XYZ file of C-alpha atoms in Angstrom:
573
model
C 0.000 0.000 0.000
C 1.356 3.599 -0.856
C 2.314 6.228 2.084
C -0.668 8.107 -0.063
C -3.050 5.369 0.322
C -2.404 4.869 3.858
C -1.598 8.553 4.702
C -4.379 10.510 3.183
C -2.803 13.701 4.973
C -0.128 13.499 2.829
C -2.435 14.822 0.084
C -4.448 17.586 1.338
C -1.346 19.227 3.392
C 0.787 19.549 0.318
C -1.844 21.582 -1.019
C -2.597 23.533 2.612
C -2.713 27.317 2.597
C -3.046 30.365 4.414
C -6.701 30.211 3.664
C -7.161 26.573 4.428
C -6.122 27.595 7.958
C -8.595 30.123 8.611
C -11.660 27.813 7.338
C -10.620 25.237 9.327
C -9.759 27.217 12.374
C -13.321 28.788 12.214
C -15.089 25.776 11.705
C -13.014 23.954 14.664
C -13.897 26.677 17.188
C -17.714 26.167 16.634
C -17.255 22.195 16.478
C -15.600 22.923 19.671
C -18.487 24.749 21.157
C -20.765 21.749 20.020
C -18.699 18.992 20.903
C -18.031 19.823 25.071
C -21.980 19.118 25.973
C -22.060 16.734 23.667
C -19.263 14.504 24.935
C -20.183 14.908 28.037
C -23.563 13.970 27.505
C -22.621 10.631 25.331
C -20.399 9.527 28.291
C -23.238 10.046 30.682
C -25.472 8.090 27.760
C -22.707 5.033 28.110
C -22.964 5.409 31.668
C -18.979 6.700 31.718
C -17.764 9.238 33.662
C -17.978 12.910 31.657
C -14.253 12.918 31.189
C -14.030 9.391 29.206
C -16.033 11.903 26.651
C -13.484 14.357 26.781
C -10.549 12.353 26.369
C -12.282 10.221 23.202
C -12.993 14.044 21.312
C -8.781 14.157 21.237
C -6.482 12.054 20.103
C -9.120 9.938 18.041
C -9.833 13.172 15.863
C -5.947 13.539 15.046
C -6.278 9.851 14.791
C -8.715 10.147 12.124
C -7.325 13.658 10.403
C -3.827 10.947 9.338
C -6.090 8.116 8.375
C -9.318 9.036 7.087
C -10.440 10.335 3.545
C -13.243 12.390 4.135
C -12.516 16.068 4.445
C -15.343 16.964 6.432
C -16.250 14.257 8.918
C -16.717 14.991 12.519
C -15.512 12.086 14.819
C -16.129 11.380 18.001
C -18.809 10.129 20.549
C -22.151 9.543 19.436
C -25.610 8.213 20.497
C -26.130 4.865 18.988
C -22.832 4.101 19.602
C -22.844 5.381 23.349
C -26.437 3.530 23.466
C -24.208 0.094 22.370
C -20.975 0.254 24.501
C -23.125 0.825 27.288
C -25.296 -1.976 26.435
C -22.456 -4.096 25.891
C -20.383 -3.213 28.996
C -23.522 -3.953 31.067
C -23.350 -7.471 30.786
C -19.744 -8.139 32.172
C -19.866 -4.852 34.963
C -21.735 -3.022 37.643
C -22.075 0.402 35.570
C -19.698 3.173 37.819
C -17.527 0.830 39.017
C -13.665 0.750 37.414
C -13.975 -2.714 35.508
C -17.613 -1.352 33.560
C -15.135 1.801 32.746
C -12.077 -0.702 31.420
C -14.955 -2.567 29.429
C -15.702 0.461 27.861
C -11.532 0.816 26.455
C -11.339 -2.651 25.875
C -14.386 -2.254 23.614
C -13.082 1.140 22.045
C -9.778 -1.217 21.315
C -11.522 -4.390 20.009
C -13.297 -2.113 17.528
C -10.711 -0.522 16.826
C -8.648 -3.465 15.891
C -11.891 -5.288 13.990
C -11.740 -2.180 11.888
C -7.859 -2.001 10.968
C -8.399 -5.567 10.370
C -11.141 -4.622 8.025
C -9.395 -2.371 6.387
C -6.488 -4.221 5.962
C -8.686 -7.139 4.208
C -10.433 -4.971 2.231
C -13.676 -5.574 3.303
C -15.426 -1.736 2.651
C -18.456 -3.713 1.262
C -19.439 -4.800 4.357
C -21.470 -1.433 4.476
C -23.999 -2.881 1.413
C -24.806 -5.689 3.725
C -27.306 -3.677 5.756
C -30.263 -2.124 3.859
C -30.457 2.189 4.360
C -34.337 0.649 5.620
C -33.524 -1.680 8.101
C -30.652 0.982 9.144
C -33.463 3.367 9.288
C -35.082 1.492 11.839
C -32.716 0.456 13.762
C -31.706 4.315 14.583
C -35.453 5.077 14.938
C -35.510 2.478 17.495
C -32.667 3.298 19.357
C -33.439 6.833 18.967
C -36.700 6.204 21.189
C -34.503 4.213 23.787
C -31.818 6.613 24.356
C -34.729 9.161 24.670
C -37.145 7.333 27.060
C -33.631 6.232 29.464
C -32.721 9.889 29.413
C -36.129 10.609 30.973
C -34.904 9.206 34.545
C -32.406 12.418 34.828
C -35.229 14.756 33.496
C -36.969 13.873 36.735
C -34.490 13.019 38.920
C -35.596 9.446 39.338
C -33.817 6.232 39.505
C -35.097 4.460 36.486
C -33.048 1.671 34.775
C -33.467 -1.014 31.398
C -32.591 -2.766 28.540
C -35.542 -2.254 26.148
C -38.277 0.003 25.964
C -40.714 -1.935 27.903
C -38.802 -2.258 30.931
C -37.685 1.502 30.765
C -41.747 2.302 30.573
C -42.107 0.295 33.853
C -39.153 1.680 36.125
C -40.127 5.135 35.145
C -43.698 4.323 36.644
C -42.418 2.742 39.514
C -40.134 5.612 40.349
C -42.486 8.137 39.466
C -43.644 9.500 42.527
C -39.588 9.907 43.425
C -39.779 12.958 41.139
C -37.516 15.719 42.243
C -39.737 18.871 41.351
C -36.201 21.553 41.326
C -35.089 18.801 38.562
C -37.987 18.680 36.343
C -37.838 22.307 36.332
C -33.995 22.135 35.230
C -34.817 19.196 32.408
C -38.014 20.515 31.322
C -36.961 24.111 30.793
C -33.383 22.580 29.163
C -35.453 20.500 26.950
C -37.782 23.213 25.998
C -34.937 26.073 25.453
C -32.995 23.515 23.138
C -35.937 23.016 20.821
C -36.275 26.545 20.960
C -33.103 27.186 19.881
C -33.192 24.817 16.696
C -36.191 26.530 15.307
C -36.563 29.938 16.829
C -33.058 31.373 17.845
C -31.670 31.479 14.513
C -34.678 33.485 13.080
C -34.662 36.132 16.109
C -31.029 36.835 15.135
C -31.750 37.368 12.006
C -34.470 40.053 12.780
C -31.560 41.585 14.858
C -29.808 42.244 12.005
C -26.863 39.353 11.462
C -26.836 37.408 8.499
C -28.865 34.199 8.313
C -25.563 31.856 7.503
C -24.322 33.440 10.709
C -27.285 33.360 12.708
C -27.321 29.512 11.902
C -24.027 28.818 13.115
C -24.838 31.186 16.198
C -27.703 28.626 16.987
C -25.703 25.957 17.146
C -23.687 27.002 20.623
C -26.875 27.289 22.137
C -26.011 24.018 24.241
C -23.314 25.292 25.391
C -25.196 28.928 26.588
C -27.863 26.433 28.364
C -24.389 24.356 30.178
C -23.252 28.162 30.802
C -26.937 29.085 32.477
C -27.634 25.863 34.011
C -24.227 25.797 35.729
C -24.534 29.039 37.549
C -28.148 28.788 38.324
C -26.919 25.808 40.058
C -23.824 27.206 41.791
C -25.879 30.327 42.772
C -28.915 28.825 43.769
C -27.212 25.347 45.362
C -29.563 23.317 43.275
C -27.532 20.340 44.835
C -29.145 21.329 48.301
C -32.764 20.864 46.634
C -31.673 17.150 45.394
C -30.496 18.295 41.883
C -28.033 15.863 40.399
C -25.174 17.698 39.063
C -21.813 16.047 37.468
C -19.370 16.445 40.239
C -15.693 16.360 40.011
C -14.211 15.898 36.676
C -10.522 15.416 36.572
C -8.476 18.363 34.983
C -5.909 17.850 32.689
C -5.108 15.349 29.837
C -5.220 11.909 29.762
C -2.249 9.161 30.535
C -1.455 7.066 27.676
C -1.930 3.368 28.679
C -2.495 0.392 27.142
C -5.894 -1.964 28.577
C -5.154 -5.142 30.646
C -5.606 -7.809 28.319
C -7.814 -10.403 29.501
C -8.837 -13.574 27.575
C -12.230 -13.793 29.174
C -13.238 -10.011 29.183
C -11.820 -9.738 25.638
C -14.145 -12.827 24.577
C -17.287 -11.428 25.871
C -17.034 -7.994 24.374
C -15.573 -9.035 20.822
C -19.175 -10.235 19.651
C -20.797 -6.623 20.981
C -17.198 -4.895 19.371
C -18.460 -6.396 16.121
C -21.859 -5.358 16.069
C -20.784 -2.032 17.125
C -18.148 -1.568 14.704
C -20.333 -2.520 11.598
C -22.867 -0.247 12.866
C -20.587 2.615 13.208
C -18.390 2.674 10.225
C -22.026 2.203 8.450
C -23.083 5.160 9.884
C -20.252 7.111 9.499
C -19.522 6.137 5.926
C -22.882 7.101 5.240
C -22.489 10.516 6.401
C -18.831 10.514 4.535
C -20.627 10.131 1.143
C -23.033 12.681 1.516
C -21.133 15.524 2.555
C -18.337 14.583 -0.123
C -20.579 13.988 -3.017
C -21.723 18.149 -2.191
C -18.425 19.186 -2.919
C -17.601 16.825 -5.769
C -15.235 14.655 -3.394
C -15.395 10.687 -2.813
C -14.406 8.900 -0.368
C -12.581 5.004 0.065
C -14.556 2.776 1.966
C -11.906 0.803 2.759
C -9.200 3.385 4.083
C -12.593 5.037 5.974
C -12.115 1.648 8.003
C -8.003 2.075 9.038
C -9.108 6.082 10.076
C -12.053 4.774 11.660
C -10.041 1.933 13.469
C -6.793 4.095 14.103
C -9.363 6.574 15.671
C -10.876 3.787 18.348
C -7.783 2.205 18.952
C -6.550 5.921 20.015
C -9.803 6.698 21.883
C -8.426 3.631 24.110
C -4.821 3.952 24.606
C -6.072 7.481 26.134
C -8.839 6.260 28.123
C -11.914 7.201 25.823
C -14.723 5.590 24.658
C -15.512 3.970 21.134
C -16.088 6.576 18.591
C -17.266 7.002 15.231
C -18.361 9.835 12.605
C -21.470 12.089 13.344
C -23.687 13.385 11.569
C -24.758 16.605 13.627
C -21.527 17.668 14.342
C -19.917 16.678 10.511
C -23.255 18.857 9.158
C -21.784 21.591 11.426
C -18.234 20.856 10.561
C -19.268 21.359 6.500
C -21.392 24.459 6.913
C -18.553 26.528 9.209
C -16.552 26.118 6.075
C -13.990 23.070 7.114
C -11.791 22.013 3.902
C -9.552 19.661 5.432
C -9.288 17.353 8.247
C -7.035 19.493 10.040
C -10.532 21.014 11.285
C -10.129 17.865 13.261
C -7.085 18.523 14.679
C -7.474 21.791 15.555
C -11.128 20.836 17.443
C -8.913 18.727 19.128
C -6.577 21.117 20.511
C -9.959 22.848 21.967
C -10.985 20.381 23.110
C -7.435 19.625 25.226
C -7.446 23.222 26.360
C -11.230 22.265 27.830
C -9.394 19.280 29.392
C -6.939 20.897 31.125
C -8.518 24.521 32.197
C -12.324 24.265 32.552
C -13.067 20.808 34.020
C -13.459 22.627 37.746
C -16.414 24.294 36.241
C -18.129 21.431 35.593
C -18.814 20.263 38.946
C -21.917 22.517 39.010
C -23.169 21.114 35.724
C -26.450 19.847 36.393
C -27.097 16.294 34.562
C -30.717 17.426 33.733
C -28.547 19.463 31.435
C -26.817 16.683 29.664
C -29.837 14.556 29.401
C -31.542 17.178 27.948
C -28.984 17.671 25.472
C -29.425 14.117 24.517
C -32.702 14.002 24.093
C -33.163 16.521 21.817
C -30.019 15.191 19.569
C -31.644 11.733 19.412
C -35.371 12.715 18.663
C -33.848 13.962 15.489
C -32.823 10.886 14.488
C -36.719 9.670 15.096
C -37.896 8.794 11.504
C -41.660 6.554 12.016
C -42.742 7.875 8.424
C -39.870 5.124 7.351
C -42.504 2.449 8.049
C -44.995 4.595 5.845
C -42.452 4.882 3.420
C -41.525 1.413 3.169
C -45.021 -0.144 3.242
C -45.813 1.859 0.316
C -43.232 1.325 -1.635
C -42.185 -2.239 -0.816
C -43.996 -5.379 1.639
C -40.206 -6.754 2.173
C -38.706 -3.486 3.014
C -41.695 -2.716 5.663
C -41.302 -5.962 7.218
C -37.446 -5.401 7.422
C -37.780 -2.155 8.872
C -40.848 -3.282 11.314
C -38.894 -5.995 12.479
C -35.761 -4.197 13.059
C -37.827 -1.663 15.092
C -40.060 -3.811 17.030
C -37.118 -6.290 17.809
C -34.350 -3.156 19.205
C -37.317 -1.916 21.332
C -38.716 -5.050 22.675
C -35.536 -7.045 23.298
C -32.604 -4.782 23.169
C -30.006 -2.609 21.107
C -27.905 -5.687 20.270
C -30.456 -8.570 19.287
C -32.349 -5.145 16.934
C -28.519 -4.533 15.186
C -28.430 -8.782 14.785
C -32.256 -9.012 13.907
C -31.572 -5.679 11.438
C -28.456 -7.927 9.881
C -30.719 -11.022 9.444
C -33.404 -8.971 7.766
C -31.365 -7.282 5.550
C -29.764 -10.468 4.371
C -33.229 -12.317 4.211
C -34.746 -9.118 2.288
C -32.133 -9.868 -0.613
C -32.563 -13.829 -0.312
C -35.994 -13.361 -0.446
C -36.300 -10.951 -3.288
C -33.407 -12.665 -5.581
C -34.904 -16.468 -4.312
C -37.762 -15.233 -7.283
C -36.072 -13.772 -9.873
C -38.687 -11.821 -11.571
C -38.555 -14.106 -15.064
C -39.961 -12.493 -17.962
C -41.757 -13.870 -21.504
C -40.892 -11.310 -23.366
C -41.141 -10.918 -27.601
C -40.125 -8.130 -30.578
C -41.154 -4.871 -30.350
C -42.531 -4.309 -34.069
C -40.259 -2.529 -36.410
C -37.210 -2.760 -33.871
C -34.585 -5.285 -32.220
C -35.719 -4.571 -29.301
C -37.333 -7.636 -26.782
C -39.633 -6.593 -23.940
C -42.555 -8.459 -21.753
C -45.739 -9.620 -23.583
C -47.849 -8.812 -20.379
C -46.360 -5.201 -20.843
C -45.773 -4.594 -24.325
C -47.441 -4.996 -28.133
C -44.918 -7.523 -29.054
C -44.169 -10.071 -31.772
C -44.307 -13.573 -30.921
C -43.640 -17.102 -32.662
C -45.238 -20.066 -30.929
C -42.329 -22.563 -31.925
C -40.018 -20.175 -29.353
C -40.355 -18.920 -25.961
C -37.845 -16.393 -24.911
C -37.284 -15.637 -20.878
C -35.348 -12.856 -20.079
C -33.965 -13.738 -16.787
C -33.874 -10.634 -14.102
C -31.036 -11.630 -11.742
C -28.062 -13.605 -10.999
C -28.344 -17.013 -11.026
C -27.594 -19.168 -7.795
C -27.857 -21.304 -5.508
C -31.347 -20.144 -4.217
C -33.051 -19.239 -7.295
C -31.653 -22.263 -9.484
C -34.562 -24.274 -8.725
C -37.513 -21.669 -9.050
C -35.696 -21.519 -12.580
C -36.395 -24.768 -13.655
C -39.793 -24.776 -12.269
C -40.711 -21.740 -14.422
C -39.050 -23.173 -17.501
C -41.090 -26.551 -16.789
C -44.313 -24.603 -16.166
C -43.997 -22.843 -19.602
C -43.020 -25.973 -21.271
C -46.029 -27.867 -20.359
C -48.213 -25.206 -21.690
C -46.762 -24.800 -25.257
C -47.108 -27.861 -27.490
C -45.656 -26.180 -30.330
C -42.309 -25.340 -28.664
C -39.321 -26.636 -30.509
C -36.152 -23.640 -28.867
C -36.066 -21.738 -25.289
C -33.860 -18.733 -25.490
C -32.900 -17.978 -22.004
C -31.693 -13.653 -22.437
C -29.004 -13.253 -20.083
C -28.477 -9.387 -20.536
C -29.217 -9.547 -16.067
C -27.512 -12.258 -15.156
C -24.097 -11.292 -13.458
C -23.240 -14.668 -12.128
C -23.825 -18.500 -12.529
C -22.581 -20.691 -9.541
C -22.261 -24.254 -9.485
C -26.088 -24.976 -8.156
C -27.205 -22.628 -10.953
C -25.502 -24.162 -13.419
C -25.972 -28.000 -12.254
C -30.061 -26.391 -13.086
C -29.251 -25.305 -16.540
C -27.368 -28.542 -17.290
C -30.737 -30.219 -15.990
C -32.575 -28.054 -18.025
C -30.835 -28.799 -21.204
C -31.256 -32.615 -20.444
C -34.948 -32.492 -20.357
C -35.343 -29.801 -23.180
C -33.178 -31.905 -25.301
C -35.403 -35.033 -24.314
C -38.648 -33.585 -25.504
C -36.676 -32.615 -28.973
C -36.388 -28.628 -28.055
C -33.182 -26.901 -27.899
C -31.923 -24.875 -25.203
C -30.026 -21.341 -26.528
C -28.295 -18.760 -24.318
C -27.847 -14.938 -25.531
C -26.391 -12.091 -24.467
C -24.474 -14.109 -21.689
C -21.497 -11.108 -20.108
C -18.096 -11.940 -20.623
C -17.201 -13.002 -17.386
C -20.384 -15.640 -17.282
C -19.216 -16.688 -20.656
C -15.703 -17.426 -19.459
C -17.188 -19.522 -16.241
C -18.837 -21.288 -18.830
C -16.284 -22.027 -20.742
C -14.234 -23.503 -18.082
C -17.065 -26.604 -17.784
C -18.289 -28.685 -19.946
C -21.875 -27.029 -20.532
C -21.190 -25.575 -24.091
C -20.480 -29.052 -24.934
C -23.678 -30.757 -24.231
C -25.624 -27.071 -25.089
C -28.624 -28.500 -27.499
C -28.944 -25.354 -29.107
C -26.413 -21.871 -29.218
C -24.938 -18.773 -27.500
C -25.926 -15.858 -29.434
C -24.373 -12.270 -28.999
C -27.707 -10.868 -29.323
C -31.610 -11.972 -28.686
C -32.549 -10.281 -31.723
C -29.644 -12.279 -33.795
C -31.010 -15.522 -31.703
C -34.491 -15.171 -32.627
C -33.634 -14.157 -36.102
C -31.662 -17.672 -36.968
C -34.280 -19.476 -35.630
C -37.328 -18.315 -36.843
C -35.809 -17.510 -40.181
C -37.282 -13.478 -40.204
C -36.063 -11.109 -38.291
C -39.832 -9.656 -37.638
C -41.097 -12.437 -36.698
C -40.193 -14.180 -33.310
């Protein structure tokens, strides 16, 4: 692999200018401002202490900046994936205690070194294997647990689950714990944030400042509430009235370690590692090929997965959490004008500077605050018109998506990202198990073949042409036969089948053990089997078997040249 390939850096810094700088600088100081709550608030989400946040917004971004080809992605903590580690670390540790925290690196690590591993392999196409609806869902769903868990702090109850049904039931149970000085706190935080995204940006506006900065202006307005919130409690000793507030976060920057290894800790977390790095290098590559396709960039799947692992593995070594690429903060990071991932770096540097001079402040943050912050962030990733969507447009697709939804909030994150893997791959068995397998015949006057059922078309009853709408293999080969079979017994006249294999990208050894079978009994009942249109690489399977030998009939380049040998006029077929 080229220092190029492997250091995408290399690239964009030859090229870095004066003017470079000042984007990026700009657009890291208000990724800054959005990043502090929000790394807090995913470490709460995880159920980490606030400064495992902070330390996984550092060295992972620098991390990425060397590694990773998009010039605009934002990494660091985020929801679903604070939603999994926390799931994950659950099972093998008492959340708050220091082995649930070293679960937490250990999982940042494992992911980190699934992903280099990944990378390394070449294995980029692992982000086809789950369907945009079924990832749909799966965020929707989580989206509604991270919300309804979040609820607990909004109150200042003591609410705890796995799944949406047994959130429901602690938060009743707890309910009459309510701390009324809290729900004032969350309510009013949750209220001024959705404020903020629709009606702070258009006030400024009326002010005077321009709307481009009035939008960017909105964006802090998490960090004004953490500002407010902070001193109301400090002033008013919210603490006193039974107001949960953060507490002591350690100042300064993180030790560089490496995590105990541990055979059996390592075992149970590399299935959850796994899950959660498919999910998040899905997610982030995602969000990669949008924002690069706006400026006429592209990104490589596979080098997204070294930056993506470098990043984890980095989070770990300096006591962070896993991370991938969001897509709140990357929107930000593209509209303040970022060109380069130096952005990264320099958000980074903020972010260290936070570490090491403002942690003290925090101890007055109210966790209302933070859970506030995370509910509004998540509710935007809420999408129920998906199941609309998909049961207009497609029965499969709905039940993927309904699945994937009803399975993350009934049994859990992990067995919804499993269940959301199985019905993506059963969506494409199921669709591609019956090939759609068209009768099709000449459109008059042309060469062109399309479906009699669609079409005025030209037909001869001595040939039936199928037009075959997808790969053939093991799990279609013998709905193939049965169609050709069907046909067969309701055309005395036949004497050739053209199979038109203008779809068909592939032939494995089941599929073609079908068309062997269906040469024997063609050839049996005196009709002749003929290919056309077969791809060059098909062709050159073929050619390594004996099938062309025993073919009863011919391979033509074209259907029209295959019809037009056998029925002896060309419009006539």
């Amino acid at each position: 692999m080229a220092v190029r390939e492997l250091f995408p850096c290399v690239e964009w810094l030859r090229q870095y200018d004066r003017k470079m700088l000042i984007s990026d600088t700009i657009a890291a100081v208000i990724v800054t401002i959005m990043l502090i709550p929000q790394s807090l608030a995913y470490a709460m989400l995880a159920g980490l202490p606030p400064e495992m946040g902070l330390y996984a917004s550092i060295l992972p971004l620098v991390a990425y900046a060397a590694f990773g080809t998009s010039r605009t992605l934002a990494v660091g903590p985020v929801a679903v994936v604070s939603l999994l580690t926390a799931a994950a670390a659950g099972k093998v540790a008492q959340q708050g205690s220091p082995e649930y925290m070293m679960a937490a690196i250990v999982l940042a690590l494992l992911s980190g070194m699934m992903l280099l591993l990944m990378g390394v392999l070449r294995l980029g196409m692992l982000a086809n294997f789950l369907a945009h609806p079924v990832i749909a869902g799966f965020i929707t769903a989580s989206g509604i647990i991270i919300a309804v868990s979040q609820v607990r702090h909004i109150l200042g109850i003591e609410a705890h689950g796995e799944n949406l049904f047994d959130l429901l039931v602690s938060l009743y149970q707890h309910l009459g714990d309510a701390n009324i000085s809290t729900m004032v706190v969350g309510v009013g935080a949750v209220a001024f944030l959705f404020w903020v995204r629709s009606g702070l940006a258009p006030l400024l506006v009326r002010t005077g400042l321009n709307p481009e900065a009035a939008g960017m202006a909105a964006k802090a307005g998490p960090v004004l509430l953490v500002i407010v919130t902070t001193l109301a409690a400090y002033t008013l000793d919210l603490k006193g009235q039974g107001v949960a507030l953060v507490g002591a976060v350690p100042r300064g920057l993180p030790d560089l370690t490496i995590p105990t290894f541990s055979l059996e800790l390592w075992g149970e977390l590399a299935g959850s590692a796994l899950l959660l790095s498919v999910i998040g290098f899905v997610e982030s590559v995602s969000v990669g090929h949008t924002l690069a396709a706006k400026r006429r960039q592209r990104i490589a799947p596979n080098q997204e997965l070294i930056g993506l692992g470098a990043s984890n593995v980095a989070s770990a070594i300096s006591g962070g959490m896993p991370v991938t690429g969001g897509f709140s903060r990357s929107v930000v990071n593209f509209d303040a004008g970022a060109v380069t991932p130096a952005a990264g770096v320099f958000t980074a540097v903020g972010i260290a500077l936070v570490a090491l001079l403002l942690t003290p402040l925090l101890f007055f943050l109210p966790k209302a605050t933070l859970a506030a912050t995370i509910i509004v962030a998540v509710l935007s990733l809420v999408d129920l018109a998906i199941l609309k969507r998909a049961w207009n447009y497609s029965l499969s697709d709905f039940l993927a998506v309904a699945i994937t939804i009803g399975v993350t909030l009934i049994l859990g994150v992990e067995l919804g990202v499993l269940c959301g893997v199985l019905a993506s791959i059963g969506m494409h068995l199921y669709k591609t198990a019956k090939p759609h397998i068209a009768v099709v015949g000449q459109v008059p006057g042309t060469e062109h073949f399309r479906n009699v059922n669609r079409h005025e078309v030209i037909t001869d009853p001595r040939i039936l042409s199928l037009r075959v709408d997808e790969s053939l293999y093991f799990a279609n080969a013998n709905y193939l036969e049965d169609r050709v079979y069907e046909l067969l017994a309701q055309r005395r006249e036949l004497e050739h089948v053209i199979l038109q294999c203008t779809a068909v990208n592939e032939i494995d050894m089941s599929a073609l053990e079908s068309l062997e079978a269906i040469n024997t009994r063609l050839r049996e009942a005196g009709i002749q089997l003929h290919l056309s249109e077969v791809k060059g690489p098909v062709m050159d399977l073929l050619k390594c078997t004996d099938f062309l030998e025993h073919l009863s009939g011919e391979v033509y380049l074209s259907h029209y040249q295959a019809v037009k040998a056998l029925s002896g006029d060309g419009e006539t077929c």
